[in-house]
CSV table of C-alpha atoms in Angstrom, one decimal:
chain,number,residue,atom,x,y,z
A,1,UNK,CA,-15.2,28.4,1.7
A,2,UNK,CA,-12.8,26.2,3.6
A,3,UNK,CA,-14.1,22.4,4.4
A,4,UNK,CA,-12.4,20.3,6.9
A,5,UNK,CA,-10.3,18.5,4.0
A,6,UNK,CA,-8.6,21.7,3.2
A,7,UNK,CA,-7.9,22.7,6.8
A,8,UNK,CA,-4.1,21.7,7.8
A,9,UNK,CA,-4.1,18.6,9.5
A,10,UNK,CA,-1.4,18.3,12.7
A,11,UNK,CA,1.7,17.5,12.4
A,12,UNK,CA,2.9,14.1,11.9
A,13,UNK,CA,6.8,14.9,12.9
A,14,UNK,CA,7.3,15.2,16.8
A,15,UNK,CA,9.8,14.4,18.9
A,16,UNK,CA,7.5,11.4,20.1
A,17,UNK,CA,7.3,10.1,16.4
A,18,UNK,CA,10.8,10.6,15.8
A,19,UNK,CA,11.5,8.2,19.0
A,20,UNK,CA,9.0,5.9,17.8
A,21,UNK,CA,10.8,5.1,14.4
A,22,UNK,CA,14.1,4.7,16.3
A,23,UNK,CA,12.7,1.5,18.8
A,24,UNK,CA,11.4,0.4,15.8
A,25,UNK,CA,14.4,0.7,14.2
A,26,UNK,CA,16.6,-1.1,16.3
A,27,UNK,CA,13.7,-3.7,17.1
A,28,UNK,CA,13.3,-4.6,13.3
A,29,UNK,CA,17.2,-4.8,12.7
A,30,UNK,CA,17.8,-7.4,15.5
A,31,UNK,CA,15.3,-9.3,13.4
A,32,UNK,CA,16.8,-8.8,10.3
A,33,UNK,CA,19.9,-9.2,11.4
A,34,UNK,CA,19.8,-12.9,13.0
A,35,UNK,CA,17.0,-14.2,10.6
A,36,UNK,CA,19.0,-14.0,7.6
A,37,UNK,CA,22.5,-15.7,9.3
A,38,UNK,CA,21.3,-17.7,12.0
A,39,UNK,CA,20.0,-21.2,9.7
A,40,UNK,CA,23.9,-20.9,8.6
A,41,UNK,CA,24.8,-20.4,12.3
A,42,UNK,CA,23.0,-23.7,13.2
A,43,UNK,CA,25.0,-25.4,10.7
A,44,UNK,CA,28.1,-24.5,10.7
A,45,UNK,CA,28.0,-24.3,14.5
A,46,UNK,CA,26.0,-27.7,15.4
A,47,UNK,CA,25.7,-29.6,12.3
A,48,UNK,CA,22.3,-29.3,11.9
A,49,UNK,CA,20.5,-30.8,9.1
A,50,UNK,CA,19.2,-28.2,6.4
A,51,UNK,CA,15.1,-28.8,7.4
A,52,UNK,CA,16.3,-28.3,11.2
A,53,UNK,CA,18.3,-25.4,10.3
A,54,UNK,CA,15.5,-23.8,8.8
A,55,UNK,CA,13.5,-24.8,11.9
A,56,UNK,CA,15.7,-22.7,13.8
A,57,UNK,CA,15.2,-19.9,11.5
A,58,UNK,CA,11.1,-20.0,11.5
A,59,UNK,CA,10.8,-20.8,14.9
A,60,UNK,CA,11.6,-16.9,15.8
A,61,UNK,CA,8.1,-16.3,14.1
A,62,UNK,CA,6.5,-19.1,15.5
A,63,UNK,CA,7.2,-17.3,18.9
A,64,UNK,CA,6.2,-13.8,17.5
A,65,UNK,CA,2.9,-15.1,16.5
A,66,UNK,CA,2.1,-17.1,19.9
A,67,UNK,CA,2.5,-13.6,21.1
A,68,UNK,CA,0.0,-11.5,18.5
A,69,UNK,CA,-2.9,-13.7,20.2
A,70,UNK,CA,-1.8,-11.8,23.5
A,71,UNK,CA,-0.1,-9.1,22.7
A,72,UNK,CA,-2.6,-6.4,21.5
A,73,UNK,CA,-5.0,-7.2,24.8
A,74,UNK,CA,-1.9,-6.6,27.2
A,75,UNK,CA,-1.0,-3.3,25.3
A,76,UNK,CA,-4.5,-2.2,26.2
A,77,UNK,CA,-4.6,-3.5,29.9
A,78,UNK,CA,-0.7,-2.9,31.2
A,79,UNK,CA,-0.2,0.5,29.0
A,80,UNK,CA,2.0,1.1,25.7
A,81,UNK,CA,5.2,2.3,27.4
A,82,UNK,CA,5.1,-0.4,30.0
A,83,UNK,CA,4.7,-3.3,27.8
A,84,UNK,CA,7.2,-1.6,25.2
A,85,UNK,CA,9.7,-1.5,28.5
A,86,UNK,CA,9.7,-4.8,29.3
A,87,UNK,CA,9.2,-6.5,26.0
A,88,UNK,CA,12.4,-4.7,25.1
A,89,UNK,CA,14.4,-5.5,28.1
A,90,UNK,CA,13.6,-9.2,27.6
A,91,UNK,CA,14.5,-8.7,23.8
A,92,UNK,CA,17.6,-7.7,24.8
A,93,UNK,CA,18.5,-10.7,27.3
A,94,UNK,CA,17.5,-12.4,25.0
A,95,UNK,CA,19.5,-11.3,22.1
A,96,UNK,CA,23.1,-11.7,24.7
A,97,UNK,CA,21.9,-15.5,25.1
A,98,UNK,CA,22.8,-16.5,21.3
A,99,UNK,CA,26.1,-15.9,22.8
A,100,UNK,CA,25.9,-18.8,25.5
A,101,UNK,CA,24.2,-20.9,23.8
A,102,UNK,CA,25.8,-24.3,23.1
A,103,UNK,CA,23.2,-26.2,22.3
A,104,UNK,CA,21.1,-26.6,18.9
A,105,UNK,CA,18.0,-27.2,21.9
A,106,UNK,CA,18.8,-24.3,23.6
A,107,UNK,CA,19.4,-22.3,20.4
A,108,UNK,CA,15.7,-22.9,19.5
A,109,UNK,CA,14.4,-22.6,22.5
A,110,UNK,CA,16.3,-19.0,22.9
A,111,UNK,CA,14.9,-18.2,19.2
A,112,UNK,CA,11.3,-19.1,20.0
A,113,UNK,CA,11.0,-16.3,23.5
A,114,UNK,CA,13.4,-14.0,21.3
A,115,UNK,CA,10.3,-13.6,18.7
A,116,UNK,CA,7.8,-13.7,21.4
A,117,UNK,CA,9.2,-10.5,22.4
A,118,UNK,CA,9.7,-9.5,19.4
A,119,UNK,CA,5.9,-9.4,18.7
A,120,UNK,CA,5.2,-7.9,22.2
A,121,UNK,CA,7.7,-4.6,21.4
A,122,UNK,CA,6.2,-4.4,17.8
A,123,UNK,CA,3.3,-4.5,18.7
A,124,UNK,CA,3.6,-2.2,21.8
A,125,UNK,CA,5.6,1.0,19.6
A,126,UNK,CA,3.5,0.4,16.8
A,127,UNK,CA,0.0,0.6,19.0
A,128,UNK,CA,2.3,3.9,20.4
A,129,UNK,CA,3.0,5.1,16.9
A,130,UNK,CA,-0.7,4.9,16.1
A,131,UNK,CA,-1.9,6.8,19.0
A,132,UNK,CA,0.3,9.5,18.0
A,133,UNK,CA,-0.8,10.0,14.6
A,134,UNK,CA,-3.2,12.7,13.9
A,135,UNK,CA,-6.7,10.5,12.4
A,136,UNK,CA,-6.5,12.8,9.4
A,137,UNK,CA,-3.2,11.9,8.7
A,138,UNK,CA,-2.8,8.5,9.5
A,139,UNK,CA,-1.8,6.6,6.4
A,140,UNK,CA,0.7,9.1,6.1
A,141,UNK,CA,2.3,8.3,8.8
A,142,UNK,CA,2.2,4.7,9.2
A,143,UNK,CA,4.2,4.8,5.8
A,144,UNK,CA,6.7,7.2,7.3
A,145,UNK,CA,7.1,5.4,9.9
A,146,UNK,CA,7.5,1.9,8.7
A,147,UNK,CA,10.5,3.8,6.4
A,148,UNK,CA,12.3,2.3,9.4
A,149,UNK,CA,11.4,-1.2,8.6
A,150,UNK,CA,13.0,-0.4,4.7
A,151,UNK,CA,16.0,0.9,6.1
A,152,UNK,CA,16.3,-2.3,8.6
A,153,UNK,CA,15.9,-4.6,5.5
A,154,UNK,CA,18.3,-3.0,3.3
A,155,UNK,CA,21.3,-2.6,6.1
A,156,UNK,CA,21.0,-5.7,8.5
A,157,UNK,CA,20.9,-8.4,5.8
A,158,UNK,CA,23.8,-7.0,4.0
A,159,UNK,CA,26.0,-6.9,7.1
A,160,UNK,CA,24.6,-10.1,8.7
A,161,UNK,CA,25.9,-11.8,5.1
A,162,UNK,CA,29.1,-9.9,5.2
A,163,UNK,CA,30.0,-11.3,9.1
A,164,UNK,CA,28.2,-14.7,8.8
A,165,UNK,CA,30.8,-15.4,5.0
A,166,UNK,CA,33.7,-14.7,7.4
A,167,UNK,CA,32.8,-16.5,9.7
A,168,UNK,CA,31.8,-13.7,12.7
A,169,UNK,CA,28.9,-14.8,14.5
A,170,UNK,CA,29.9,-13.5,17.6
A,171,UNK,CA,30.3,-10.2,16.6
A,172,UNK,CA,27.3,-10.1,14.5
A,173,UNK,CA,25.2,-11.4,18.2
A,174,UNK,CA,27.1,-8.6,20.1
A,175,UNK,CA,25.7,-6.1,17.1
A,176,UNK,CA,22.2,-7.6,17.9
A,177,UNK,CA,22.4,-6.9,21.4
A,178,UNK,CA,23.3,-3.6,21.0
A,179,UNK,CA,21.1,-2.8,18.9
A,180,UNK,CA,17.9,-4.2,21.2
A,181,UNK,CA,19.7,-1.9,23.9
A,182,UNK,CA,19.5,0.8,21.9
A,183,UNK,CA,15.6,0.5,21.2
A,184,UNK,CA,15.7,0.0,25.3
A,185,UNK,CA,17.3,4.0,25.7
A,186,UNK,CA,14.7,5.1,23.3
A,187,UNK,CA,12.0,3.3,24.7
A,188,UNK,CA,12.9,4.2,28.1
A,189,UNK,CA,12.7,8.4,26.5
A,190,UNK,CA,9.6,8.1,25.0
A,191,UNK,CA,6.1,8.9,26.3
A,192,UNK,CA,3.4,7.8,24.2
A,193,UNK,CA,-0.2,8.7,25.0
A,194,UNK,CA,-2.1,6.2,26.9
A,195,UNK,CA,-5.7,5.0,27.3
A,196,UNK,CA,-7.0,7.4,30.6
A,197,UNK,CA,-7.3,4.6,33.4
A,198,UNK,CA,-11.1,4.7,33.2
A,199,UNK,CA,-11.2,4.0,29.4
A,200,UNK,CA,-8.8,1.0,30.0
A,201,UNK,CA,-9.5,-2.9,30.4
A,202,UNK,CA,-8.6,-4.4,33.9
A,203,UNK,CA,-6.6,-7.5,34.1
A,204,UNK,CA,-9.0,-9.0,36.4
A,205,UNK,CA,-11.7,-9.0,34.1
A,206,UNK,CA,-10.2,-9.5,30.9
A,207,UNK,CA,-11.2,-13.3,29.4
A,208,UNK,CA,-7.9,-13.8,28.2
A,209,UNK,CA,-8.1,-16.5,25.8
A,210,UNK,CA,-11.7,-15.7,24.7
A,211,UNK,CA,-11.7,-14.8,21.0
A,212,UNK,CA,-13.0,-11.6,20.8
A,213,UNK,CA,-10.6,-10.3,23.2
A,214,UNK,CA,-7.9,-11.8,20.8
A,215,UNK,CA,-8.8,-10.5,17.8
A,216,UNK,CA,-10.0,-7.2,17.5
A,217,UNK,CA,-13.4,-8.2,14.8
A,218,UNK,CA,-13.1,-5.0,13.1
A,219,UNK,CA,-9.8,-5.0,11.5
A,220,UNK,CA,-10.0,-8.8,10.4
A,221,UNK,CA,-11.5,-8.1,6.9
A,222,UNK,CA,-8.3,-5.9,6.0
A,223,UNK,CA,-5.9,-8.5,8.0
A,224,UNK,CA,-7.0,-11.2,6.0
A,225,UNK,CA,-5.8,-8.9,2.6
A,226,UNK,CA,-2.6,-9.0,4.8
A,227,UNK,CA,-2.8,-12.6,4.9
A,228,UNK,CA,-3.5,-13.1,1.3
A,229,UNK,CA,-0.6,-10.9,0.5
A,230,UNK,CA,2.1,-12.5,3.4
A,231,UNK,CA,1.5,-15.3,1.9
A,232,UNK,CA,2.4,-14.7,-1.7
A,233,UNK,CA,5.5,-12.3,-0.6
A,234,UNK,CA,6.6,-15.3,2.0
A,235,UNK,CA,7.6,-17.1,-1.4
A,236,UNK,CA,9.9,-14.9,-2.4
A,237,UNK,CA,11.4,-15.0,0.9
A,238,UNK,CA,11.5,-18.3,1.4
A,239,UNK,CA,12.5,-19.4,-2.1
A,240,UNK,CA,14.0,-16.7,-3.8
A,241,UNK,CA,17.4,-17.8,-3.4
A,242,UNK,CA,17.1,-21.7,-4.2
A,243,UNK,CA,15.5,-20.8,-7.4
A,244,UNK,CA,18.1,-18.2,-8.3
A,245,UNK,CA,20.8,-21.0,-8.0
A,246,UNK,CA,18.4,-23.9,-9.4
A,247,UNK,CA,18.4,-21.1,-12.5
A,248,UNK,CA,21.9,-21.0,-13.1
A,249,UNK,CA,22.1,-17.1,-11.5
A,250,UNK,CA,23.3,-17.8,-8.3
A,251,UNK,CA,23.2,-14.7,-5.8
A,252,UNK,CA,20.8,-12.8,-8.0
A,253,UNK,CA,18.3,-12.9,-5.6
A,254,UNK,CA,20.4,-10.6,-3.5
A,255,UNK,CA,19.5,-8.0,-6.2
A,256,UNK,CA,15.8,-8.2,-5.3
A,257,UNK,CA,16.0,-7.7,-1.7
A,258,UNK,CA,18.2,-4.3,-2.7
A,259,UNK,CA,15.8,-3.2,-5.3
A,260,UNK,CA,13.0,-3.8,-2.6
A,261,UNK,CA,14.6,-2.1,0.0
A,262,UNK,CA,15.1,1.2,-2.2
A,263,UNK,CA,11.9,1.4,-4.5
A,264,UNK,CA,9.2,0.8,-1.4
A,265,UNK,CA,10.8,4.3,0.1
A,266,UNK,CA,9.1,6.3,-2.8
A,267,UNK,CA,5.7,5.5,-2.7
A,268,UNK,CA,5.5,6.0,1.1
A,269,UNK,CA,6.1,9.5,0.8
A,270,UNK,CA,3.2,10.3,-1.1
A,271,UNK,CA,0.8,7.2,-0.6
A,272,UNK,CA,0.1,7.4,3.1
A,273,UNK,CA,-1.0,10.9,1.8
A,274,UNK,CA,-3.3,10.2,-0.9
A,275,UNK,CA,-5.0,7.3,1.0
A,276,UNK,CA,-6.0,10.0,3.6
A,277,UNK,CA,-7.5,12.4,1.4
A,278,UNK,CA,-9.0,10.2,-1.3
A,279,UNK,CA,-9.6,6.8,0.5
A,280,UNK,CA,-7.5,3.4,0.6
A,281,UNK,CA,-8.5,2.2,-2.9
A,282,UNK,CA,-6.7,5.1,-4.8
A,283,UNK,CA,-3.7,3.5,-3.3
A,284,UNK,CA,-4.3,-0.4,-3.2
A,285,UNK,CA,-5.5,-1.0,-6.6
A,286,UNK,CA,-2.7,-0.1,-8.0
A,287,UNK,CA,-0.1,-1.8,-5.2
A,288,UNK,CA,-2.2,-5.2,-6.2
A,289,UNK,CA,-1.4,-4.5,-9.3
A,290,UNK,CA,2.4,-4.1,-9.1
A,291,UNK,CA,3.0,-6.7,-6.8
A,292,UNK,CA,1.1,-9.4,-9.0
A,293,UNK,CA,3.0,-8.3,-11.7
A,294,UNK,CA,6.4,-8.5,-9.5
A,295,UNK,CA,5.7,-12.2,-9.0
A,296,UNK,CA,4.7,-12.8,-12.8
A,297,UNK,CA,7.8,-11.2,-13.9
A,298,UNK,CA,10.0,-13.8,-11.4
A,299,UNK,CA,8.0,-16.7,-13.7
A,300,UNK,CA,10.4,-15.8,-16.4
A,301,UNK,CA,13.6,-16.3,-15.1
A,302,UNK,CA,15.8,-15.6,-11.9
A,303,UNK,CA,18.5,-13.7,-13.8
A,304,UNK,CA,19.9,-10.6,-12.3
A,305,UNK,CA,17.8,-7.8,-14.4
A,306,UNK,CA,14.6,-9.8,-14.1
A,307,UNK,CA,15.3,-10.2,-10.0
A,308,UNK,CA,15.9,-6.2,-10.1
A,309,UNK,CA,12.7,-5.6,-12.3
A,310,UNK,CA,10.7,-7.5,-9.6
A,311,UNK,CA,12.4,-6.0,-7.0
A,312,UNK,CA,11.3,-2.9,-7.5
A,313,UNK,CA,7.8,-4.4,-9.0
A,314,UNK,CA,7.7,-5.8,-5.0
A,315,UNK,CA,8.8,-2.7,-3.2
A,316,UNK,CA,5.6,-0.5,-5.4
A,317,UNK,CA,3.4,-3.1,-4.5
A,318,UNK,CA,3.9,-4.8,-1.2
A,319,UNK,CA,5.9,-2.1,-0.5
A,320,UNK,CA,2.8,0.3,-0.1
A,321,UNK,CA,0.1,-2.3,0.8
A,322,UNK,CA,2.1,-3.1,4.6
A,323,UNK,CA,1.3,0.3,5.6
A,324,UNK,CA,-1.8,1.2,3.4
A,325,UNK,CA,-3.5,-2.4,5.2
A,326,UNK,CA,-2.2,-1.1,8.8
A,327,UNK,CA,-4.0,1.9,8.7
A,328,UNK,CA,-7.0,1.0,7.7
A,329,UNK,CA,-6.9,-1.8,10.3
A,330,UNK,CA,-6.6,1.0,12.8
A,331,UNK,CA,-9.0,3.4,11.5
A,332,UNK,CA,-11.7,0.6,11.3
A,333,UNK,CA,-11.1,-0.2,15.4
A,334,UNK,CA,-12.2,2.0,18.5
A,335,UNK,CA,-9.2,3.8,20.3
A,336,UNK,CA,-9.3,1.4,23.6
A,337,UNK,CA,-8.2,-1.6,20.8
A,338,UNK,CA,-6.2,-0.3,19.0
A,339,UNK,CA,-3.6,-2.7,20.6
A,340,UNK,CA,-5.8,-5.3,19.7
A,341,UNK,CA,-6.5,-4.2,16.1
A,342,UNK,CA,-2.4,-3.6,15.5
A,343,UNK,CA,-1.9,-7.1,16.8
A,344,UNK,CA,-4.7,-9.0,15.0
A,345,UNK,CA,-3.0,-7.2,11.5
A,346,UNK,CA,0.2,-8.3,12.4
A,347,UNK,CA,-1.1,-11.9,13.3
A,348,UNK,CA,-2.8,-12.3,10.0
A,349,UNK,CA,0.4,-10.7,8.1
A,350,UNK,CA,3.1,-13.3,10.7
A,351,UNK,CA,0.9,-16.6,9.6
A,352,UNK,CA,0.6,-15.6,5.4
A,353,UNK,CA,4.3,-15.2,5.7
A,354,UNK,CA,5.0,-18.1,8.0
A,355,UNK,CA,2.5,-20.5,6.3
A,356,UNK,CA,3.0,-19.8,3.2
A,357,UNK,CA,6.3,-21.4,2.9
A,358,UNK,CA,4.9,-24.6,4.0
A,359,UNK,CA,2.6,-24.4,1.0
A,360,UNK,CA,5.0,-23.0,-1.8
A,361,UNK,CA,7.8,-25.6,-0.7
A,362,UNK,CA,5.4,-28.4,-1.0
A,363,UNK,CA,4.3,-26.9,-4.8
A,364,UNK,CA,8.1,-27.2,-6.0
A,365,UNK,CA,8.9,-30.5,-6.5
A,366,UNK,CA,5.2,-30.6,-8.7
A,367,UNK,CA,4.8,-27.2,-10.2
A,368,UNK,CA,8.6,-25.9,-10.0
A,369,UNK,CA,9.7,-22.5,-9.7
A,370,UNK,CA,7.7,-21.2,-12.4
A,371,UNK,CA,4.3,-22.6,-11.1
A,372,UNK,CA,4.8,-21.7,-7.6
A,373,UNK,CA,5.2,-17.5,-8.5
A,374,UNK,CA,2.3,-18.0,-10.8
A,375,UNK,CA,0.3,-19.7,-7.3
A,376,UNK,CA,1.7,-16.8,-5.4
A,377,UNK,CA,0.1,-14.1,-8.1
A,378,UNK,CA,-3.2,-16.1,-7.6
A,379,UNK,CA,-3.1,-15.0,-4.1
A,380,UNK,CA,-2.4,-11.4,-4.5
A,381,UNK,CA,-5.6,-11.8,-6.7
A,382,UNK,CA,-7.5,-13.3,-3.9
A,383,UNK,CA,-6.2,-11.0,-1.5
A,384,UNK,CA,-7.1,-7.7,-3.9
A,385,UNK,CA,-10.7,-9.5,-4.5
A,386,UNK,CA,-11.5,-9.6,-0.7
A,387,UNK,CA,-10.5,-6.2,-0.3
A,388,UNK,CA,-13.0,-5.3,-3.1
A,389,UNK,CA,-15.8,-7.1,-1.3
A,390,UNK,CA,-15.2,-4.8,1.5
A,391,UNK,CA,-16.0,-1.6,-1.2
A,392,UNK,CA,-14.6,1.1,0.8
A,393,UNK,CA,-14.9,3.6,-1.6
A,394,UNK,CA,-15.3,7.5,-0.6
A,395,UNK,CA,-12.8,10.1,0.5
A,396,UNK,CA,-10.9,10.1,3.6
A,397,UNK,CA,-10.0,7.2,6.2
A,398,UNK,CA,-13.1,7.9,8.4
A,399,UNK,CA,-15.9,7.0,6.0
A,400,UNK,CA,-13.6,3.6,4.7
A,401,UNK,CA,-13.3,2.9,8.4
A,402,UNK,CA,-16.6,3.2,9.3
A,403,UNK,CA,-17.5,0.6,5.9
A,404,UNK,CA,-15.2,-1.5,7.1
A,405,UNK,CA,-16.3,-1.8,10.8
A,406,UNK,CA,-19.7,-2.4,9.0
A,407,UNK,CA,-18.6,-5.4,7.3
């Protein structure tokens, strides 16, 4: 006898999808692009001071998170396409004014709207991604999907190194604008579905700054995973480099990053897959797992074969819990917030990753290198131990989202 499991589930690859990968695309390469270079920019351009440089750098994702608190609502209330459309066309304004800019004031300033569009167009085409997804096959695709966000952070840092070493900023700022253009074509193609006007919030009577319309309640038990695990990644982001050179390997570091890139692209081809069929844990346990040991392995030393080990450590590990977390954030949310609920993950994953360099650069100067990756394996424990509180055990996404919207 056939049960709903073993029917075929729709197809994840339409035209629709397919458009959806390419805005994100060219939305997450701008990013990558600029925040890798741009600190050197600052100085080398206006003599800023190494903490203001990296000021300059951070403030991109102190905009995109100012917008997560927004973001998700308006989604809901304007429509995907039509916040997509004009997050993108400010992203792209925004992205020719680098060029302009002569200031280290205005350079900021620029940076800071730059990410708040940033997080409007994520979050817009990946609320548009989600909609599209068959339920039964959602983790799947999410992990397809953010393939584009792996192939953004293997190719834009190594050509924003490549132009910034020689010098060719303005080049690399026409490359960004370009590329925000093209996620403009494709986002002016695509059609995702939308809410049917009755279904959807009014402006009028949305409280805009009331909590609950922030934060969408049911996906904050998974987000704050995300924020367990942003946080302990954000130290390998941050830091990676300065301990690489403090370890007598300068450059290694770069190895990491590579390894990342190319090892998280296995696991989404199969993970997505499992965690619809056989529930989220199947998946997460052992991603905790590898990424903990990823950040142990970086205790040892920051030589070139131990920053490809943990590279590829990171890329099995956080590699499959960004997408595996996103999903179930989704799933556990009703389908008039799912803006809300892609926003309020993304929120919780944009302050881990933005706060926890505050935390980890403060732990240096007592605990060194060593101590700080042993800190930032603590947290992947933390984060796996609040997802195990949540016990969403079972098979399939729909009975793990209805436990989680339960807790």
């Amino acid at each position: 006898m056939t049960t709903p499991r073993d029917q075929p589930a729709p197809s994840v690859w339409t035209g629709q999808f397919f458009l959806c990968i390419g805005a994100n695309l060219a939305i997450s390469l701008v990013f990558y692009l600029l925040t890798t270079s741009i600190a050197l920019y600052a100085i080398d351009r206006f003599s800023a001071a190494d903490s203001t440089a990296g000021f300059t750098a951070s403030s991109f994702v102190v905009g995109a998170i100012a917008s997560r608190f927004v973001g998700g609502t308006l989604v809901d209330v304007a429509g995907r396409r039509r916040t997509l459309l004009v997050a993108l066309g400010a992203y792209v304004i925004l992205s020719f004014l680098y060029l302009p800019s002569d200031s280290l004031g205005m350079l900021i300033a620029v940076r800071l709207l730059h990410g708040v569009a940033f997080g409007l167009g994520n979050t817009a085409v990946s609320a548009s991604v989600q909609a599209l997804l068959p339920p039964a096959r959602r983790a799947e695709g999410t992990g397809y999907f953010m393939l584009s966000t792996s192939l953004s952070i293997a190719v834009g840092p190594l050509i924003a190194v490549q132009l910034a070493a020689g010098g060719h900023y303005l080049e690399m700022f026409w490359l960004s604008t370009a590329s925000a253009a093209g996620g403009l074509v494709v986002a002016l193609i695509l059609r995702p579905p939308e809410l049917p006007a009755e279904r959807r919030p009014r402006a009028r009577d949305v409280q805009w700054l009331r909590p609950a319309t922030m934060v969408e309640a049911r996906a904050v038990p998974i987000a704050v995973v995300s924020l367990f695990c942003g946080a302990a990644y954000s130290s390998i982001l941050a830091l990676a480099s300065a301990y690489s050179a403090a370890d007598g390997h300068p450059g290694s570091s770069a190895w990491f990053f590579g390894a990342y890139a190319v090892s998280m692209v296995v696991p989404r081809l199969f993970a997505g897959r499992l965690q619809d069929r056989w529930g989220p844990g199947v998946v997460l346990w052992p991603a905790f797992a590898m990424f903990a040991a990823s950040l142990i392995t970086l205790t040892v030393s920051a030589s070139t074969t131990t920053m490809l080990l943990a590279g590829v450590l990171c890329g099995l590990g956080f590699g499959v819990i960004v997408p595996s977390a996103q999903a179930i954030a989704v799933a556990a949310s009703p389908e008039h917030r799912v803006g809300v609920a892609v926003s309020t993950y993304f929120l919780a994953l944009d302050l881990g990753t933005g706060l926890g360099p505050v935390l980890f650069g403060s732990l240096v100067p007592v605990t060194g290198y060593t101590g700080v990756y042993w800190v930032a394996a603590a947290l992947v424990g933390v984060g796996a131990l609040c997802f195990w509180l949540l016990r969403p055990r079972g098979p399939g996404m729909a009975q793990d989202a209805e436990r989680l919207t339960q807790s």
